[in-house]
mmCIF file of C-alpha atoms and ligand atoms in Angstrom:
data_model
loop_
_atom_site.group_PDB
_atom_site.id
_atom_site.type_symbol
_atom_site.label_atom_id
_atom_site.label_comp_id
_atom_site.label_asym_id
_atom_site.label_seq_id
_atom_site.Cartn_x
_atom_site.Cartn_y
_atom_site.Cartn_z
ATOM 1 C CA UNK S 1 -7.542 -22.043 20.566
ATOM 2 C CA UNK S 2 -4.999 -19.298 19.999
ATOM 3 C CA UNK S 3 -7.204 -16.235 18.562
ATOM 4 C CA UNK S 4 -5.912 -12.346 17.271
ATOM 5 C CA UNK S 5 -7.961 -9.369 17.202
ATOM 6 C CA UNK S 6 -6.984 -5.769 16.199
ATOM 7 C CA UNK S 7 -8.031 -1.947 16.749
ATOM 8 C CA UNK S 8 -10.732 -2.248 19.125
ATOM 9 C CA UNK S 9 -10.651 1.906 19.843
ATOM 10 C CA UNK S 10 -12.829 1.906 22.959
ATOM 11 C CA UNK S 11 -15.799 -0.342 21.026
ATOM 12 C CA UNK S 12 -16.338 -2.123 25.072
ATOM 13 C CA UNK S 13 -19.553 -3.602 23.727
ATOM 14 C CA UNK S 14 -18.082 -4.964 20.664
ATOM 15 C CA UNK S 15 -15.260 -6.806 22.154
ATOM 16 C CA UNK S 16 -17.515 -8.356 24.539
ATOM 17 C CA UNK S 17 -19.968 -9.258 21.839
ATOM 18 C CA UNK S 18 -17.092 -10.713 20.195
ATOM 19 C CA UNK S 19 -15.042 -12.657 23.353
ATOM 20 C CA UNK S 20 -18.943 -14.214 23.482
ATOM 21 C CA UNK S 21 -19.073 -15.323 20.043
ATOM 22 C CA UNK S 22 -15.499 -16.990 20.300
ATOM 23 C CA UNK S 23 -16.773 -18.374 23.466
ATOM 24 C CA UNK S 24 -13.104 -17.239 24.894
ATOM 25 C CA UNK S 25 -12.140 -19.170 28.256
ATOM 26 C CA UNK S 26 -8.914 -19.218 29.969
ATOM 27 C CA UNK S 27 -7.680 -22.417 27.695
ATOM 28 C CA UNK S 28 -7.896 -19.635 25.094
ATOM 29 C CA UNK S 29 -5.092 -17.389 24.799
ATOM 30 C CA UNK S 30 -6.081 -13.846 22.482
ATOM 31 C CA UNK S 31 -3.701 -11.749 20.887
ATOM 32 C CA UNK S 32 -5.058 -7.893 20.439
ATOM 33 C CA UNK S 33 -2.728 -6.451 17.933
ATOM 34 C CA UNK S 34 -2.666 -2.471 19.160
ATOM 35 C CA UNK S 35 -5.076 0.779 18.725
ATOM 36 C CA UNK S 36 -7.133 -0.148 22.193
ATOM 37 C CA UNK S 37 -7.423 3.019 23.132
ATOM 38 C CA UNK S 38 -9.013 6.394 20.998
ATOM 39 C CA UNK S 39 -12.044 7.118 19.311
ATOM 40 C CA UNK S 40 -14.444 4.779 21.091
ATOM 41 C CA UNK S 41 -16.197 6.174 24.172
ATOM 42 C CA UNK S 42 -14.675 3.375 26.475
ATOM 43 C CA UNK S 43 -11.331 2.726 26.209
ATOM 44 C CA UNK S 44 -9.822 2.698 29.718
ATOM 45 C CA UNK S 45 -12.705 0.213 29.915
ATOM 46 C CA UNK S 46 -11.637 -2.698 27.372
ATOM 47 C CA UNK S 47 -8.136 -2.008 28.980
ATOM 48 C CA UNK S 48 -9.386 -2.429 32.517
ATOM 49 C CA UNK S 49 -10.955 -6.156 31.212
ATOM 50 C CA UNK S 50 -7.623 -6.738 29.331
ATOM 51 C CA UNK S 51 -5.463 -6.701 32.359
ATOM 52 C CA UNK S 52 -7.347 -8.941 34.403
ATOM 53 C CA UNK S 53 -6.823 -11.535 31.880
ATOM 54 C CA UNK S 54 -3.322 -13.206 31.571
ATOM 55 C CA UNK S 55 -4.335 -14.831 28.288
ATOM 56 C CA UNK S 56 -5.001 -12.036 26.627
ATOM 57 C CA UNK S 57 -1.699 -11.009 25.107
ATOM 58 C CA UNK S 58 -1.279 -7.414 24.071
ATOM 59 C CA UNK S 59 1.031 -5.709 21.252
ATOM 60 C CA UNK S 60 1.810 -2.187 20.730
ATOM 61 C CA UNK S 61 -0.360 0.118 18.192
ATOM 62 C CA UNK S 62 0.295 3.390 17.302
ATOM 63 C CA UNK S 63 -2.300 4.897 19.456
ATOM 64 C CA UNK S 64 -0.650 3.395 22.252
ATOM 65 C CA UNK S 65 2.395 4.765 21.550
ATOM 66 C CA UNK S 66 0.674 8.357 21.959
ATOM 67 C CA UNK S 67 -1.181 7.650 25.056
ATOM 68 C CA UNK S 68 2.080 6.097 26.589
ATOM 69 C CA UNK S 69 4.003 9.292 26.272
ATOM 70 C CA UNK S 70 0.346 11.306 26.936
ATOM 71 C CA UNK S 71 -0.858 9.968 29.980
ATOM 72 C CA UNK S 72 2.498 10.571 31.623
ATOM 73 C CA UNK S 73 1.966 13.897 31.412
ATOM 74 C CA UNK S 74 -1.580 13.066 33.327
ATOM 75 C CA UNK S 75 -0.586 10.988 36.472
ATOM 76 C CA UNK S 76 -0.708 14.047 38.765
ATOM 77 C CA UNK S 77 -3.295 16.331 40.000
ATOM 78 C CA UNK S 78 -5.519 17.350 36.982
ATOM 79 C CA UNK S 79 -6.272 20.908 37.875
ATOM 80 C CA UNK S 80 -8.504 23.434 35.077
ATOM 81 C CA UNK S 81 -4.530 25.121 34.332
ATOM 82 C CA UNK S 82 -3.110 21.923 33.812
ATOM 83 C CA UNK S 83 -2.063 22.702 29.799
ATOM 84 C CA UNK S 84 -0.068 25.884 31.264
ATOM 85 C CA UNK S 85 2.265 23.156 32.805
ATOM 86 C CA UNK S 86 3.553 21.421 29.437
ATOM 87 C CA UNK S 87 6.691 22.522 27.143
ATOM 88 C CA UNK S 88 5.695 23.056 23.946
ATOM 89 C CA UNK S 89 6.739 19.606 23.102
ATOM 90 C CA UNK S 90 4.335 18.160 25.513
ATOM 91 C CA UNK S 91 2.029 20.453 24.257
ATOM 92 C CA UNK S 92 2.486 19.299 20.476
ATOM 93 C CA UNK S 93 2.599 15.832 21.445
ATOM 94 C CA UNK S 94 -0.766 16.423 23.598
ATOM 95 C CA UNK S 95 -2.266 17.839 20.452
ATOM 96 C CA UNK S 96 -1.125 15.486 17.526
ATOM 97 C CA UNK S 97 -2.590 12.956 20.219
ATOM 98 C CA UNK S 98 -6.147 14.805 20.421
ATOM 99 C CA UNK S 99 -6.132 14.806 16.654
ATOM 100 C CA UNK S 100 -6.249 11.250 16.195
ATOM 101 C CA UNK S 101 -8.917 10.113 18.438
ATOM 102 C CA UNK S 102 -7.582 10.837 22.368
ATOM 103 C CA UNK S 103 -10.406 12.675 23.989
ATOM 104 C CA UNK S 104 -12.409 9.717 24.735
ATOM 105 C CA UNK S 105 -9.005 7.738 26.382
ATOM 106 C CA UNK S 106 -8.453 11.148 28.567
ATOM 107 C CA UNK S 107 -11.678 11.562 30.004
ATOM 108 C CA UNK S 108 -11.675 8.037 31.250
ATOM 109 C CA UNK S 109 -8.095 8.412 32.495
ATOM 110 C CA UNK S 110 -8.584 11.269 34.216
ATOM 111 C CA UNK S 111 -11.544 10.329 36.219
ATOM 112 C CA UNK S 112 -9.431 7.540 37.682
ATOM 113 C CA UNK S 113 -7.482 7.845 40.958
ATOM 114 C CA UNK S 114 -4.319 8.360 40.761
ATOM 115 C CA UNK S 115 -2.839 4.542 41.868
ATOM 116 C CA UNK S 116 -5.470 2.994 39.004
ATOM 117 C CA UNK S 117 -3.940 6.053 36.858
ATOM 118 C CA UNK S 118 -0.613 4.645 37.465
ATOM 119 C CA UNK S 119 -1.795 0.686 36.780
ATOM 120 C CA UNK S 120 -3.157 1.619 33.065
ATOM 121 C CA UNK S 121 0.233 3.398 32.251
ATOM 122 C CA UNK S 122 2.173 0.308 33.412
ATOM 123 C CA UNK S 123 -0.245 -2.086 31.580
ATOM 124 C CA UNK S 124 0.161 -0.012 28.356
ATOM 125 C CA UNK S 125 3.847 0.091 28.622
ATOM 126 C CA UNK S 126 4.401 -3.305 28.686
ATOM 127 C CA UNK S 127 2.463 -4.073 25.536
ATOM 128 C CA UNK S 128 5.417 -6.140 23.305
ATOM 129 C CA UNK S 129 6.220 -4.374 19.774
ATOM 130 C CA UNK S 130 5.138 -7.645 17.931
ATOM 131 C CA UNK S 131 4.886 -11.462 18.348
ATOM 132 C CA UNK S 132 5.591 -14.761 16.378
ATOM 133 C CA UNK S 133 3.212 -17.672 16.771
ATOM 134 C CA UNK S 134 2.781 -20.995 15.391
ATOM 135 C CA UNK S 135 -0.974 -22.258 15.377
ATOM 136 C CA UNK S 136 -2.696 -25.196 13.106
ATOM 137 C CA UNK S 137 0.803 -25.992 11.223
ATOM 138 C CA UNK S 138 0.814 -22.541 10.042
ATOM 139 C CA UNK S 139 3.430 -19.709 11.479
ATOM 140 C CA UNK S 140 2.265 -16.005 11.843
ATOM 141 C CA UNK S 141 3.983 -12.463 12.391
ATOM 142 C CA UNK S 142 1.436 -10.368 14.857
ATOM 143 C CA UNK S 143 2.484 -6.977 14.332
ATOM 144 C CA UNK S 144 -0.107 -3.707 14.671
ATOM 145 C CA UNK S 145 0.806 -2.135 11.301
ATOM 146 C CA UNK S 146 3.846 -3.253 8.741
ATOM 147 C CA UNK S 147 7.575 -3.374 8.481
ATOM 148 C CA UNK S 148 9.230 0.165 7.716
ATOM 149 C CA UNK S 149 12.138 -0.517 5.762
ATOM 150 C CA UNK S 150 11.872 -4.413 5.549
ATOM 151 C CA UNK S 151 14.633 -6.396 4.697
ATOM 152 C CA UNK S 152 14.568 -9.959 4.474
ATOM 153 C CA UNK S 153 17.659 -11.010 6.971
ATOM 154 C CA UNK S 154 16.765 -8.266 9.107
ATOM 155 C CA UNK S 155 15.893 -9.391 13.007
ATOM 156 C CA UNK S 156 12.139 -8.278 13.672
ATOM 157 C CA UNK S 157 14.129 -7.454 17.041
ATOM 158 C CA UNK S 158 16.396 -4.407 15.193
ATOM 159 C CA UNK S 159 13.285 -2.606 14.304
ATOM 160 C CA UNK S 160 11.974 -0.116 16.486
ATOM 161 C CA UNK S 161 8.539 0.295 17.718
ATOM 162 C CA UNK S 162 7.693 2.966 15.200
ATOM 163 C CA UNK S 163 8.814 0.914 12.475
ATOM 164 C CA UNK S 164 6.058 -1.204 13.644
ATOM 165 C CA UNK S 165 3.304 1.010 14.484
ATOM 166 C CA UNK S 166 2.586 3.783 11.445
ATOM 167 C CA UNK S 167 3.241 2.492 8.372
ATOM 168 C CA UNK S 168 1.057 1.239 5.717
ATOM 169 C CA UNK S 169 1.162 -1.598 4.508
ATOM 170 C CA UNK S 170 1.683 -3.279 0.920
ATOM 171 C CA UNK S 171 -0.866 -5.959 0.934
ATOM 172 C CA UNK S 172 0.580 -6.892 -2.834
ATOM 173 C CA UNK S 173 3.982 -7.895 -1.581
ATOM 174 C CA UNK S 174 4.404 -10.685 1.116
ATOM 175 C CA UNK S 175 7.335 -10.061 3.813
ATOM 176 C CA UNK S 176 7.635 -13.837 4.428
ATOM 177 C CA UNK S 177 7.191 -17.060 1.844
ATOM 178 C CA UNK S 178 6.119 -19.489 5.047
ATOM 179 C CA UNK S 179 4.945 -17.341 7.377
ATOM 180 C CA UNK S 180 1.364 -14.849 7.474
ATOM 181 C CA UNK S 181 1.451 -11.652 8.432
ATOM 182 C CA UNK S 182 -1.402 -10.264 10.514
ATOM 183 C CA UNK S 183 -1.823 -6.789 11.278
ATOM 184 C CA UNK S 184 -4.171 -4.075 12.048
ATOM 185 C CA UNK S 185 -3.393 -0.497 11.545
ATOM 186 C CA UNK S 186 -5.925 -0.068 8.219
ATOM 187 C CA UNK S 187 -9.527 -0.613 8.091
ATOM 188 C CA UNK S 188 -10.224 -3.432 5.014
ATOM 189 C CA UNK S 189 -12.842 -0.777 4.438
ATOM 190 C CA UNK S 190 -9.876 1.196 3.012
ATOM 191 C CA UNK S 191 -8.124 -1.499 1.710
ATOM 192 C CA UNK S 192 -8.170 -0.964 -2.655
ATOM 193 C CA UNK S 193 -10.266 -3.179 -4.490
ATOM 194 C CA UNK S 194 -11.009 -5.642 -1.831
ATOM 195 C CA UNK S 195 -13.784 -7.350 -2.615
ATOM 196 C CA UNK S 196 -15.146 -7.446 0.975
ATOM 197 C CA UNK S 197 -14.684 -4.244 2.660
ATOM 198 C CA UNK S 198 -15.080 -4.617 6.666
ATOM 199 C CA UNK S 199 -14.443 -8.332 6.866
ATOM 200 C CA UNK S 200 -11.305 -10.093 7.131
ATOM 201 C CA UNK S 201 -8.764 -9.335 3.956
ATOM 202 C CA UNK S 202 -6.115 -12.091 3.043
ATOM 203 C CA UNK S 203 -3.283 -11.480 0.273
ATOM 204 C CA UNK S 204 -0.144 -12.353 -0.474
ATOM 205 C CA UNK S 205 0.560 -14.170 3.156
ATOM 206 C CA UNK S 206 -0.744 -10.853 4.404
ATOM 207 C CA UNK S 207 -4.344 -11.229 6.966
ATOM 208 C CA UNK S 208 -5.187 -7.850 7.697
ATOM 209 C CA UNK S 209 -8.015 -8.365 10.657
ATOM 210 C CA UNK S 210 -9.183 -4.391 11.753
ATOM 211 C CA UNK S 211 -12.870 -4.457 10.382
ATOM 212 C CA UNK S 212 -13.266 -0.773 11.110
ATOM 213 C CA UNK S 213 -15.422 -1.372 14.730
ATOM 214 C CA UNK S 214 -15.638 2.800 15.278
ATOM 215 C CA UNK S 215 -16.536 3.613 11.768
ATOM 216 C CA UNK S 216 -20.557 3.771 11.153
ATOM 217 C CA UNK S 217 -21.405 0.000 9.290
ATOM 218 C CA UNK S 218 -17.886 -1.380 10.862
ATOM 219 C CA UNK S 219 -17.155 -4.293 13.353
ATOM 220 C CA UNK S 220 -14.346 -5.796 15.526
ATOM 221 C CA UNK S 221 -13.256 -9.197 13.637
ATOM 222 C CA UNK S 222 -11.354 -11.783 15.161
ATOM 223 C CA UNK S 223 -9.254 -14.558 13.363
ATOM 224 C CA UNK S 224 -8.898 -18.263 15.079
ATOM 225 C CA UNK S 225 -5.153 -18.968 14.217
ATOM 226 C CA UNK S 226 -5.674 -22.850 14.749
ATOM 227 C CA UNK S 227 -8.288 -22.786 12.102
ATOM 228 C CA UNK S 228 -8.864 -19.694 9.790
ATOM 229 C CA UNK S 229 -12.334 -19.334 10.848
ATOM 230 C CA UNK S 230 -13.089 -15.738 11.160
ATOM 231 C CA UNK S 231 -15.962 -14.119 14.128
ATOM 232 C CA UNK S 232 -17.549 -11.031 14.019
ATOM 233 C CA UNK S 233 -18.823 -8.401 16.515
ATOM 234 C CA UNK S 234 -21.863 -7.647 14.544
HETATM 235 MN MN1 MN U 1 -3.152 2.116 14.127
#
């Protein structure tokens, strides 16, 4: 079974809880649709797990994009002075970063040694900007957040990563007439009007699947794309 799950943020527990209750084996292959890392308390963790699967197929969030440019910045000796060493890009970057959840992703990082330092930056790097995937007769779009400044004839390829990665999204208006979009990105607690906030929200050949697992009352949802059939981490 092909399965896609979205914005884990360090929730370790939860997306165990969950691979259980989709009884995931390697004739599974899982799509995690970005936002790994931030907020939780252990997200070099879930990573760690990640990468020693080869069906578990990972795609770019916004938070990733962050840490990819942030933990550069951390591969060398961390020393107490080690702020006085960025430009003030860096040191924008570093805090724009902080703001949105990194503290729990740098404290991990930085207790590592420096060669599993340099494994989780390669890991996260290679994380794909989106995929396409055809499951139970039905295609799908697997993108972390929307499509800045869709066009219909556009190639998903001509769209860069931020395009991809901070926008929000207009459940009301479907990119594609044959194909579902899923994406992360926005708690369905914060979805308008949906009828069932932190579960699983489907409009308009839109599936948005992050269930809000860091916020107090959330969870990490998963969608089967063979079937429809939705799992949850509590
Ligand atoms: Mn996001």
């Amino acid at each position: 079974m092909i399965y896609a799950i979205s914005d884990i943020h360090g929730e370790y527990k939860q997306f165990l809880a969950l691979l259980q209750k989709i009884n995931f084996s390697e004739n599974d292959t899982l799509y995690v649709l970005g936002d790994v890392v931030d907020r939780g308390a252990e997200p070099v963790k879930v990573l760690r797990y990640m990468m020693t699967r080869k069906n578990i197929i990972p795609i770019i969030g916004n938070h990733e994009v962050l840490a990819c440019e942030g933990l550069k910045l951390l591969l060398g000796t961390i020393t107490r002075d080690i702020v006085n060493r960025f430009n003030s890009k860096e040191l924008e970057m570093m805090s724009n970063w902080i703001k949105i959840g990194a503290n729990s992703t740098i404290g991990e990082f930085t207790k590592l040694d420096s060669d599993e330092r340099r494994e989780i930056l390669e890991y996260i790097s290679g994380f794909a900007p989106y995929k396409k995937v055809s499951a139970g007769g039905k295609n799908y779009l697997l993108v972390h957040a929307a499509i800045k400044g869709f066009a219909p004839n556009k190639p998903l390829d001509e769209y860069s990563v931020d395009d991809l990665v901070w926008e929000r999204i207009n459940y009301a208006i479907p990119y594609f007439d044959d194909i579902y979009t899923v994406t992360g990105h926005t708690p369905t607690q914060k979805i308008l009007d949906n009828p069932r906030p932190g579960y699983v929200f489907r409009a308009n050949n839109h599936i948005a699947i992050d269930c809000g697992a860091y916020i107090k009352g959330g969870r990490l949802a998963a969608i089967c794309l063979d079937t429809g059939e939705e799992f949850y981490s509590r």
